[in-house]
mmCIF file of C-alpha atoms in Angstrom:
data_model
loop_
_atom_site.group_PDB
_atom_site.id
_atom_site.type_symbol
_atom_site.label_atom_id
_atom_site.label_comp_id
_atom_site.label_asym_id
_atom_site.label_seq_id
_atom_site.Cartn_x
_atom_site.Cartn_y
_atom_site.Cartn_z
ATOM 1 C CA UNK A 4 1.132 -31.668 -7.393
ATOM 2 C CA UNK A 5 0.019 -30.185 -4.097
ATOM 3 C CA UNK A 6 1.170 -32.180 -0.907
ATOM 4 C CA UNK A 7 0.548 -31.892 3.051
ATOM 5 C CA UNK A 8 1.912 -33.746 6.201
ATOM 6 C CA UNK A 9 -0.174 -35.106 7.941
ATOM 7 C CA UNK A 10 -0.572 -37.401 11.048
ATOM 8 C CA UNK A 11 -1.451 -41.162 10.249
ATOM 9 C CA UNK A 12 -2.909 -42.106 14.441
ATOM 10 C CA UNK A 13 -2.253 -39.936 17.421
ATOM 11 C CA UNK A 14 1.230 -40.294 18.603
ATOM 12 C CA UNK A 15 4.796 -39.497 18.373
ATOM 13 C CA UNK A 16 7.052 -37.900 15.904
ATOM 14 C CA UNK A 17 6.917 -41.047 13.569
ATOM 15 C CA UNK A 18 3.295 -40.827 12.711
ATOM 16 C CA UNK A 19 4.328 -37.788 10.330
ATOM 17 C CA UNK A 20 4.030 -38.937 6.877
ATOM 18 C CA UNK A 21 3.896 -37.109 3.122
ATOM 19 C CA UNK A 22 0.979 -37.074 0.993
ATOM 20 C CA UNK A 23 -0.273 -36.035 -2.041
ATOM 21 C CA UNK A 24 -3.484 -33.830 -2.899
ATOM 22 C CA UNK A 25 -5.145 -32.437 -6.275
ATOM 23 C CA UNK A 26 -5.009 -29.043 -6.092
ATOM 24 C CA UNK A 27 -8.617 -28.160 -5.125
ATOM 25 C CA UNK A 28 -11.090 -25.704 -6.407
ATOM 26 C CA UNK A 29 -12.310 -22.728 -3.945
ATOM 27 C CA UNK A 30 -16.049 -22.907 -3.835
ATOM 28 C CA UNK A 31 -18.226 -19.585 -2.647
ATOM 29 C CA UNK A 32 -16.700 -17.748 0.613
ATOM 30 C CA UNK A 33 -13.668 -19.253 -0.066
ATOM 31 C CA UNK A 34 -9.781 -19.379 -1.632
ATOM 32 C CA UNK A 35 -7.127 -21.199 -3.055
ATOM 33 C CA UNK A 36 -3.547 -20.607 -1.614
ATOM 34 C CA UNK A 37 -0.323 -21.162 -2.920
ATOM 35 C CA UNK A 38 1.574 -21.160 0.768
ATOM 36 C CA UNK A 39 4.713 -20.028 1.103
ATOM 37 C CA UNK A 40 5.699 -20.054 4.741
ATOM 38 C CA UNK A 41 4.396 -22.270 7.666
ATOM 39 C CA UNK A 42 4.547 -21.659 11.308
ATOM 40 C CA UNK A 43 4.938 -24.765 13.765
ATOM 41 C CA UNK A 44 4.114 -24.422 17.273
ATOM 42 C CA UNK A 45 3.600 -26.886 20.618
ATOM 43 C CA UNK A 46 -0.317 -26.620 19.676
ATOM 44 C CA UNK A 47 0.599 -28.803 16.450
ATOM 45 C CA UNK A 48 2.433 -31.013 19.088
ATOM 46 C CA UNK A 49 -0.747 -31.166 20.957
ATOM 47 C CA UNK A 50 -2.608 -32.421 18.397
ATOM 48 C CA UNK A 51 -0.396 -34.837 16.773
ATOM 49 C CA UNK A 52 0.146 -36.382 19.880
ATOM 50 C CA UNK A 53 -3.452 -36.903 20.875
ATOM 51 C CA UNK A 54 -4.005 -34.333 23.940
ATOM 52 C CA UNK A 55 -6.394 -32.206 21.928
ATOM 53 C CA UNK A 56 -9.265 -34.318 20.252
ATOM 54 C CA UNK A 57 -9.183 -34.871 16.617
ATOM 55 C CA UNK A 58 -11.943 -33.311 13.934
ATOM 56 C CA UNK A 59 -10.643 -36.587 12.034
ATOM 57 C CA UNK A 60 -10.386 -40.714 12.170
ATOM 58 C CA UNK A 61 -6.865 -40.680 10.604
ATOM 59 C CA UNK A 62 -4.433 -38.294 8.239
ATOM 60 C CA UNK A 63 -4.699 -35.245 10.443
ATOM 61 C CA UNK A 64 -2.334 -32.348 8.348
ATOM 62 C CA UNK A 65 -1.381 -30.468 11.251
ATOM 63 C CA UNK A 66 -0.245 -26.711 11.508
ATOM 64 C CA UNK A 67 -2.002 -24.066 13.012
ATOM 65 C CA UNK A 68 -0.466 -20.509 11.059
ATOM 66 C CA UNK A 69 0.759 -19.906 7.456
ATOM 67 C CA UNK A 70 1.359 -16.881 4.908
ATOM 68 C CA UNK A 71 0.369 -17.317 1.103
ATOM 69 C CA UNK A 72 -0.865 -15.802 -2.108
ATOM 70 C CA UNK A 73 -4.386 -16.188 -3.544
ATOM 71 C CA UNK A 74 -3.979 -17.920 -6.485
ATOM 72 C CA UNK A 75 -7.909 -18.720 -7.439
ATOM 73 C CA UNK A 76 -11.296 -16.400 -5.808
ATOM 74 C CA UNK A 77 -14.623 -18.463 -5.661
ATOM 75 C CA UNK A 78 -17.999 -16.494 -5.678
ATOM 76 C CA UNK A 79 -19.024 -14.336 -3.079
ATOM 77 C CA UNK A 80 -15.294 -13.362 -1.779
ATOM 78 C CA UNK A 81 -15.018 -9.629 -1.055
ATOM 79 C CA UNK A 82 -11.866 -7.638 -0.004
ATOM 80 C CA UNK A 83 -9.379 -10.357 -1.714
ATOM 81 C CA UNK A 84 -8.120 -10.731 -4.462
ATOM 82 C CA UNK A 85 -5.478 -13.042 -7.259
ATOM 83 C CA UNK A 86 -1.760 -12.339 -6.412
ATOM 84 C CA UNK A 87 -2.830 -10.731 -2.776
ATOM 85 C CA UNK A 88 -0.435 -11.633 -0.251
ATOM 86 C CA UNK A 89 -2.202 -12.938 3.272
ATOM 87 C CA UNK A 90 -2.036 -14.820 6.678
ATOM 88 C CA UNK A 91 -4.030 -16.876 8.975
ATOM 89 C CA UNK A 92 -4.162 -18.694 12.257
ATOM 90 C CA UNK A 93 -6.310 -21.630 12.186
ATOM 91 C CA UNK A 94 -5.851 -24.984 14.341
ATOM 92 C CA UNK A 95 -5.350 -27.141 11.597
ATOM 93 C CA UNK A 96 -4.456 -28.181 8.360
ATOM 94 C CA UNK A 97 -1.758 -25.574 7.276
ATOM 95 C CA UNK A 98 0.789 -28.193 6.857
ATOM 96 C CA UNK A 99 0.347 -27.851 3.364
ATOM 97 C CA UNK A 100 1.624 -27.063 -0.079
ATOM 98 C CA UNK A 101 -1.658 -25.425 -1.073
ATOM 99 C CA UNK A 102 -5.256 -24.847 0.586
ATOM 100 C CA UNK A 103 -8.853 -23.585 -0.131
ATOM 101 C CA UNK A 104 -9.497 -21.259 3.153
ATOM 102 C CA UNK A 105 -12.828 -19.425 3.990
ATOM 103 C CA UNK A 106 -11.642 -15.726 3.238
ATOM 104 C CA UNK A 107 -13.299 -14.459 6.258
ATOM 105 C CA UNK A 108 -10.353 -16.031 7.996
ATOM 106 C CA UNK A 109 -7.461 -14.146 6.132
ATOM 107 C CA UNK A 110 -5.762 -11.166 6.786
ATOM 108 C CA UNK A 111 -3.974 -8.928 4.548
ATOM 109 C CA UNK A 112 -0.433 -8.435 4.534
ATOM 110 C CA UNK A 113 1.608 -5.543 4.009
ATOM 111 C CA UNK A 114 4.116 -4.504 2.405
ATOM 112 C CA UNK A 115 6.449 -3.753 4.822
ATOM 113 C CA UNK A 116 5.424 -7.622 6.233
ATOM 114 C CA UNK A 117 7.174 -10.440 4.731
ATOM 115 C CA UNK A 118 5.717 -13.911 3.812
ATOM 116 C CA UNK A 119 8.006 -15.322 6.517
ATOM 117 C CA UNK A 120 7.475 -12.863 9.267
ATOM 118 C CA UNK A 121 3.456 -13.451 8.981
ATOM 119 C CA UNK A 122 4.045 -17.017 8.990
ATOM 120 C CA UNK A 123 6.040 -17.041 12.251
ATOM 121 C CA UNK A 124 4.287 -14.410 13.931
ATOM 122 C CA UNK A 125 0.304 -14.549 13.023
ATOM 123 C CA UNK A 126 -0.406 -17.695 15.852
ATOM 124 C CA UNK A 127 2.346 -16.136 18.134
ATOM 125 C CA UNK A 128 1.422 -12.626 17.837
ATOM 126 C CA UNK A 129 -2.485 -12.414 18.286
ATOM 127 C CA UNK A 130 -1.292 -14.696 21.245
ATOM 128 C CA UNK A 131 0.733 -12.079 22.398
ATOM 129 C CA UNK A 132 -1.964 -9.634 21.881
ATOM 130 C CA UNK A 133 -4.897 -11.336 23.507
ATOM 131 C CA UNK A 134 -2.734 -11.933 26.843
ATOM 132 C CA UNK A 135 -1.557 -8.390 26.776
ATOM 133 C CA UNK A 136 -4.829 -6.452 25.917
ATOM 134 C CA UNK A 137 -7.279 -8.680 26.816
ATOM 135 C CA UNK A 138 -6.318 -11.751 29.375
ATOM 136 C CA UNK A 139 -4.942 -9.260 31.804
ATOM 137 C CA UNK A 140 -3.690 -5.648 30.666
ATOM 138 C CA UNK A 141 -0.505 -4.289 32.380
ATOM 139 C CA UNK A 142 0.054 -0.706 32.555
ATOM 140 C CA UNK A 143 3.531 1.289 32.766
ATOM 141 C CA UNK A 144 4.545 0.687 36.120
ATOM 142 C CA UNK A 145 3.343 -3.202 36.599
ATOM 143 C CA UNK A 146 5.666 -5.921 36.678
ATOM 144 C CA UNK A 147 4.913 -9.547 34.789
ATOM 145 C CA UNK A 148 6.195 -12.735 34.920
ATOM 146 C CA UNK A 149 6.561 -14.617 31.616
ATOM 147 C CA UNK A 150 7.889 -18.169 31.238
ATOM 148 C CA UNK A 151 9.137 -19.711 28.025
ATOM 149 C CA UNK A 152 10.841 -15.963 27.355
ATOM 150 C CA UNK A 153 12.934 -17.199 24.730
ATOM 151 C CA UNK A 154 9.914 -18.762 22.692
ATOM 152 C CA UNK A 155 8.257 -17.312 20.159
ATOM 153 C CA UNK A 156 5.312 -15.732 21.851
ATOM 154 C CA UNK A 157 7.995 -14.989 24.645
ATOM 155 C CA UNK A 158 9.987 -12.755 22.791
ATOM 156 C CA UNK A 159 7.390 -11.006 20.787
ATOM 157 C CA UNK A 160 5.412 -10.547 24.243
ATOM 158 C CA UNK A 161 8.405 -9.173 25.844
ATOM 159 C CA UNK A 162 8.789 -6.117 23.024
ATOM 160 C CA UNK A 163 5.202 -5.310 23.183
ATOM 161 C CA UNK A 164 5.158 -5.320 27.136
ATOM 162 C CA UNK A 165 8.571 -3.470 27.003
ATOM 163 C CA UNK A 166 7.451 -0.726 24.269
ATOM 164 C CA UNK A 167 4.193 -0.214 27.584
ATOM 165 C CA UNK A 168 6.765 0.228 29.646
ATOM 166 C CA UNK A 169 6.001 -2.839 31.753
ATOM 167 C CA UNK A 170 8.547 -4.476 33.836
ATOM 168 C CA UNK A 171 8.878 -8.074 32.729
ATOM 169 C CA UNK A 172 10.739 -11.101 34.287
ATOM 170 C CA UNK A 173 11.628 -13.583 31.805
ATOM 171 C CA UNK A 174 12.433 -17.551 32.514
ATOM 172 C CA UNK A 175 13.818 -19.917 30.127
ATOM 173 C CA UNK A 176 16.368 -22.678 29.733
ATOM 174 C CA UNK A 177 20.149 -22.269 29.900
ATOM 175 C CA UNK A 178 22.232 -19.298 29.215
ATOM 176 C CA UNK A 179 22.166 -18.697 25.685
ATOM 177 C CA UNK A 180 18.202 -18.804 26.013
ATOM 178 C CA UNK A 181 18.455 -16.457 28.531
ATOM 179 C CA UNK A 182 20.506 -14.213 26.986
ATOM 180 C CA UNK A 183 18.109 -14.565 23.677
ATOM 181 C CA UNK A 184 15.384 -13.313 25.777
ATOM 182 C CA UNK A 185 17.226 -10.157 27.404
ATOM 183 C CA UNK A 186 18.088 -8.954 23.692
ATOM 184 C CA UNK A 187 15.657 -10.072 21.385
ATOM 185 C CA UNK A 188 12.979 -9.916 23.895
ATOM 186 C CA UNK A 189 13.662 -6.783 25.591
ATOM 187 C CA UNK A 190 12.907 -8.596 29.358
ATOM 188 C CA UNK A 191 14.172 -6.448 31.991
ATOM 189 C CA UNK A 192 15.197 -9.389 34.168
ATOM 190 C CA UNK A 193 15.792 -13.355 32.832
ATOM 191 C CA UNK A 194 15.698 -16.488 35.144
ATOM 192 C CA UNK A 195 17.465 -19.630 34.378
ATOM 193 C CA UNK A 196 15.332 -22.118 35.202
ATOM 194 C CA UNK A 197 17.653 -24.551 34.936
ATOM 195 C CA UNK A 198 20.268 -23.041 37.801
ATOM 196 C CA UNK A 199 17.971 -21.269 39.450
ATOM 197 C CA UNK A 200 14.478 -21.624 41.636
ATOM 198 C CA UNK A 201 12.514 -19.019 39.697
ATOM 199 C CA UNK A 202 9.674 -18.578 42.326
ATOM 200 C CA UNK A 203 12.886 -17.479 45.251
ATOM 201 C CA UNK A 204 14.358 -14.987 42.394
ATOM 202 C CA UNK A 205 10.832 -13.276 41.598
ATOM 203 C CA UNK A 206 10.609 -12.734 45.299
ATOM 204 C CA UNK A 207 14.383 -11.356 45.437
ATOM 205 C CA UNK A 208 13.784 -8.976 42.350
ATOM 206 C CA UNK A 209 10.576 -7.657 43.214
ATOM 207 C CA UNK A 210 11.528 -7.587 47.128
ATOM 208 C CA UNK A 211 9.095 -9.701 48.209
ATOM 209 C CA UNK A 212 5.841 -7.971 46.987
ATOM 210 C CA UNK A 213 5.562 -10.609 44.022
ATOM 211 C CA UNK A 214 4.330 -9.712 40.280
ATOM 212 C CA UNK A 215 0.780 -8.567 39.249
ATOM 213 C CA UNK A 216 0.649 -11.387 36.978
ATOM 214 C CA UNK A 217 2.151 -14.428 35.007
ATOM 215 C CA UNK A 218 1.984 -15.559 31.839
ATOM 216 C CA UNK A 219 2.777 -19.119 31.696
ATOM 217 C CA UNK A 220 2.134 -21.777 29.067
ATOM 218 C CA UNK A 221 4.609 -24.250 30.775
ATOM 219 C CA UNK A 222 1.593 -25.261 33.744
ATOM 220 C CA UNK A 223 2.490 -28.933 35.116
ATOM 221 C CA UNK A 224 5.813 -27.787 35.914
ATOM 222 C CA UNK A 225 5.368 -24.274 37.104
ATOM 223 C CA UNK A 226 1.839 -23.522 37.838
ATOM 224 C CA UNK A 227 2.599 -24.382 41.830
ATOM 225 C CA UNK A 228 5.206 -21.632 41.647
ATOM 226 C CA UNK A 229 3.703 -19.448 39.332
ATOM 227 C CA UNK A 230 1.433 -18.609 42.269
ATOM 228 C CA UNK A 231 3.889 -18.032 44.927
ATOM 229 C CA UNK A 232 5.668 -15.352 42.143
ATOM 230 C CA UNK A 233 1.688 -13.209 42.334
ATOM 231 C CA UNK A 234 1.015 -9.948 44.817
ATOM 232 C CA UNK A 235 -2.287 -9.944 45.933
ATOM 233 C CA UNK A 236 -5.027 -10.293 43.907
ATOM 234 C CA UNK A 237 -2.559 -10.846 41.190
ATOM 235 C CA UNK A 238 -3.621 -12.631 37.829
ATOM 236 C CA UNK A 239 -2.347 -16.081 36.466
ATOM 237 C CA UNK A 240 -2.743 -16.435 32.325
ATOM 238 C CA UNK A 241 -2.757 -20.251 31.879
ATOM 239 C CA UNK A 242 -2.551 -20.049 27.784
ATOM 240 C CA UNK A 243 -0.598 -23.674 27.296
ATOM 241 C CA UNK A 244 0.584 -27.113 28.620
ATOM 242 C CA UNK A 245 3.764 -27.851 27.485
ATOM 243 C CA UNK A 246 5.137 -29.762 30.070
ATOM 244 C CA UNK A 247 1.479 -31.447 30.310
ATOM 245 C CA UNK A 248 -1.965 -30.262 32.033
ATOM 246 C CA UNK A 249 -1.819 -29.016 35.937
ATOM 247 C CA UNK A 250 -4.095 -31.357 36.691
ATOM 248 C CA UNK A 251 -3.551 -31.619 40.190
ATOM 249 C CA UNK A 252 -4.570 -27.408 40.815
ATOM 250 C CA UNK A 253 -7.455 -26.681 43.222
ATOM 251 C CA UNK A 254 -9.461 -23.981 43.218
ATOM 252 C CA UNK A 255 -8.699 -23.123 46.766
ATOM 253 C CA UNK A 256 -5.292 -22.801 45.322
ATOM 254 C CA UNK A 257 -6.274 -19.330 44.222
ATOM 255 C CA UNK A 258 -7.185 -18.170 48.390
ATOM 256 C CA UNK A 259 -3.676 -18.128 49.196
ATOM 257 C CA UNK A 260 -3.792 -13.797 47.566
ATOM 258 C CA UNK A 261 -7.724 -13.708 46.408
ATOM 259 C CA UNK A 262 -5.680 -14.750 42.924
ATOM 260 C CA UNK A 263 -7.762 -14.488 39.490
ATOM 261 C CA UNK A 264 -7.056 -17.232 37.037
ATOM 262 C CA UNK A 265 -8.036 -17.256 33.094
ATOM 263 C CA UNK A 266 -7.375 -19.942 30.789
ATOM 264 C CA UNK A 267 -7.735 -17.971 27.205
ATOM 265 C CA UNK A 268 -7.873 -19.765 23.928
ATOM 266 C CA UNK A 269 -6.865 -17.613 20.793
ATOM 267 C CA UNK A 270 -9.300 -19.033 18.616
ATOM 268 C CA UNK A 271 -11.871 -17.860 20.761
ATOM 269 C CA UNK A 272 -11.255 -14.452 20.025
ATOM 270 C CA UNK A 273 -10.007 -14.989 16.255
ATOM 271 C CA UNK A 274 -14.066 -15.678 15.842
ATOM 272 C CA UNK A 275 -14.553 -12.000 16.246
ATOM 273 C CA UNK A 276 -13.685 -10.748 12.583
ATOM 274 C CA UNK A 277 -13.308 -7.247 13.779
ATOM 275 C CA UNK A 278 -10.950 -8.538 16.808
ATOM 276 C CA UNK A 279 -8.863 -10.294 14.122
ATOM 277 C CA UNK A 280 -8.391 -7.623 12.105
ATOM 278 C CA UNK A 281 -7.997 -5.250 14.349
ATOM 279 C CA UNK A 282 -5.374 -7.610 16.479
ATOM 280 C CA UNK A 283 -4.036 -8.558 13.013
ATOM 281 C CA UNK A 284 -3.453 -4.618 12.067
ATOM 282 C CA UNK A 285 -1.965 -3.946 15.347
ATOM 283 C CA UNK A 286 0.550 -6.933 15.410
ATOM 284 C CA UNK A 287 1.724 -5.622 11.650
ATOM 285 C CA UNK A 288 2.270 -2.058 12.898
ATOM 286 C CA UNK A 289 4.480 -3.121 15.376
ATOM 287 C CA UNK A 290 6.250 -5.373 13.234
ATOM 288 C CA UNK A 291 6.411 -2.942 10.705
ATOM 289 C CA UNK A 292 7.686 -0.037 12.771
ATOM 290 C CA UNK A 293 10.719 -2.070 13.577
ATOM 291 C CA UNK A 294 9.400 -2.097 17.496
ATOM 292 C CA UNK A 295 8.436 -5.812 17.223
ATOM 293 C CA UNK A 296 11.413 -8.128 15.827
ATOM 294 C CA UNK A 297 10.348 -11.598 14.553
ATOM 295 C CA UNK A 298 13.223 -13.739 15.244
ATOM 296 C CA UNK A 299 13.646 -16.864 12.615
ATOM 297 C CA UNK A 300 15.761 -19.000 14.154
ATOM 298 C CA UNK A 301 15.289 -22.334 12.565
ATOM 299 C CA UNK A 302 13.675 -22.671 8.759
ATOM 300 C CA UNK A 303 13.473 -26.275 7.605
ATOM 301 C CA UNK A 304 11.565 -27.490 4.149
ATOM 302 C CA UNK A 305 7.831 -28.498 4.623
ATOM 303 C CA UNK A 306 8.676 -32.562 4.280
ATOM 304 C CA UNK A 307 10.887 -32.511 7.497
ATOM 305 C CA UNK A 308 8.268 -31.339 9.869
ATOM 306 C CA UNK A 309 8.704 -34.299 12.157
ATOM 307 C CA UNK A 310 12.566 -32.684 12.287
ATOM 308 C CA UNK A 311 11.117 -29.475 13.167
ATOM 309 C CA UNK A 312 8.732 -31.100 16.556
ATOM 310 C CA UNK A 313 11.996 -32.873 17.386
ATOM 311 C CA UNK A 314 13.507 -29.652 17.761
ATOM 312 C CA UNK A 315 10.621 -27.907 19.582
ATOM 313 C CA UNK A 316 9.824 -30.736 22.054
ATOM 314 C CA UNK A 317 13.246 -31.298 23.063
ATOM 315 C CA UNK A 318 13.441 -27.451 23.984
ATOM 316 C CA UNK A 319 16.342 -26.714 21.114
ATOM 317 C CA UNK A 320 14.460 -23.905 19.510
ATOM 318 C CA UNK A 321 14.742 -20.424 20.337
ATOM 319 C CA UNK A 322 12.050 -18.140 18.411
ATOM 320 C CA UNK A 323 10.235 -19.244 15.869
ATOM 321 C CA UNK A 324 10.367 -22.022 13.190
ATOM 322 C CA UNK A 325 8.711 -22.289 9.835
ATOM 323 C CA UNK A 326 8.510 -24.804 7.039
ATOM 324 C CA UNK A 327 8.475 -23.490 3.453
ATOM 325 C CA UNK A 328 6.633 -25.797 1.080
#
């Protein structure tokens, strides 16, 4: 019998309960999926906590990126197939055992890709693409600032940005984070955050001249100084909210340099089908090649997601985390 997790009401990790489906039947456009991997991330935290609106009353199944094989075609599919092995990023409902998806949100996986690196990486990755190609585009040469390095869109960001030969200053949490993110994640310099006041380091490392640009998904906590660590005319990426919503920035914040802001959303550009899969085809190159390591740090069985945000909001993860169903 198929299951999913789900969210009874908005709220905390408690709300996370089991429940069973019928395996459903793909209608035209669409899929059924036997999933094999799921990806967890602080946007599933978002939503099961209530800070993003819900598309339902009650029983949200949260999960936002998964990997899977076709196990049933509906009419009208083209380009998939029974037994082919794919991926998605969607904001919802991948919390489950199996799932009837539109095809024209898959992607194809190859070979050389496993079921668990697509899982961990598809939501992570195109976020690591869109900030890096299209949010603001360093060049050999620049240096970035990247909070949450030792996260997973941390340390896949820092590879890519490393393999453009981009200078990249890393913050995270306590040593062994740190160290996580000079290894794994390639930064050239790492900032405890915890020891040390990031925005007076960025000025010591860069000499005073500040960064072309940050990357930070923290914002309540760091946006402040996240705009002391910019050059002028340098670029803050707002992509997330973990420590809550900078409510209290101005937009005369930004005429301290003549700063640029942008607050991207992924599935803004995951709309684009060519975007997608040419993101998508990029990401899997990488990965691949062997120039992007995925780093699974934490696996855990479908039925003990609310273990797995227990983890992630108490900062105890490093890298990513999937549930297998």
């Amino acid at each position: 019998m198929a299951y999913a997790i789900a969210a009874r009401t908005p709220g905390d990790r408690d709300v996370l309960h089991k429940i069973h489906l019928d395996v459903p039947s793909p209608r035209a456009g669409q899929v059924l999926l036997k999933q094999t991997a799921v990806g967890v991330n602080f946007l599933d935290i978002y939503f099961r906590s209530g800070l993003y609106p819900w598309p339902v009353e009650s029983d949200l199944v949260l999960g936002s990126e998964a990997a899977g094989v076709i196990e049933a075609v509906g009419p009208d599919v083209d380009g998939f197939k029974v037994g082919d092995r794919v991926a998605y990023t969607m904001p919802n409902n991948a919390y489950v055992s199996h799932r009837v998806i539109d095809a024209a949100q898959l992607v194809t996986l190859p070979d050389e890709v496993t079921d668990a690196q697509a899982a961990a990486s598809v939501l992570k990755g195109l976020t690591a693409y869109y900030l890096i190609h299209d949010s603001f585009t360093p060049k050999a040469g620049d240096t970035v600032l990247f909070h949450a390095a030792a996260g997973g869109v941390g340390l896949l960001a820092g590879q890519w940005l490393a393999e453009k030969g981009v200078t990249t200053i890393g913050t995270a949490g306590g040593p062994e984070k740190c160290a996580i993110a000079k290894t794994t994640g390639r930064y050239t310099h790492v900032i405890d955050y915890k020891s040390e006041n990031f925005a007076e380091r960025v000025s010591e490392i860069t000499g005073g001249t500040g960064v072309d640009a940050v990357y930070d998904s923290i914002a309540k906590d760091t946006y402040p100084g996240s705009l002391n660590c910019l050059k002028m005319f340098g670029t803050l990426v707002l992509f997330g909210q973990a420590s809550g919503p900078a409510d209290d920035f101005k937009i005369a914040d930004l005429a301290a340099g003549s700063f640029r802001l942008t607050r991207p959303i992924l599935y803004h550009f995951t709309q684009d089908k060519k975007w997608l899969n040419d993101a998508s085809r990029s990401l899997f190159e990488m990965i691949a090649s062997g120039k992007i390591s995925v780093a699974i740090n934490q696996e855990l069985p479908l039925d003990q997601a609310q273990k797995a945000h227990e983890l992630l909001e108490n900062r105890l993860t490093t890298g990513c985390t999937i549930l297998l169903p």
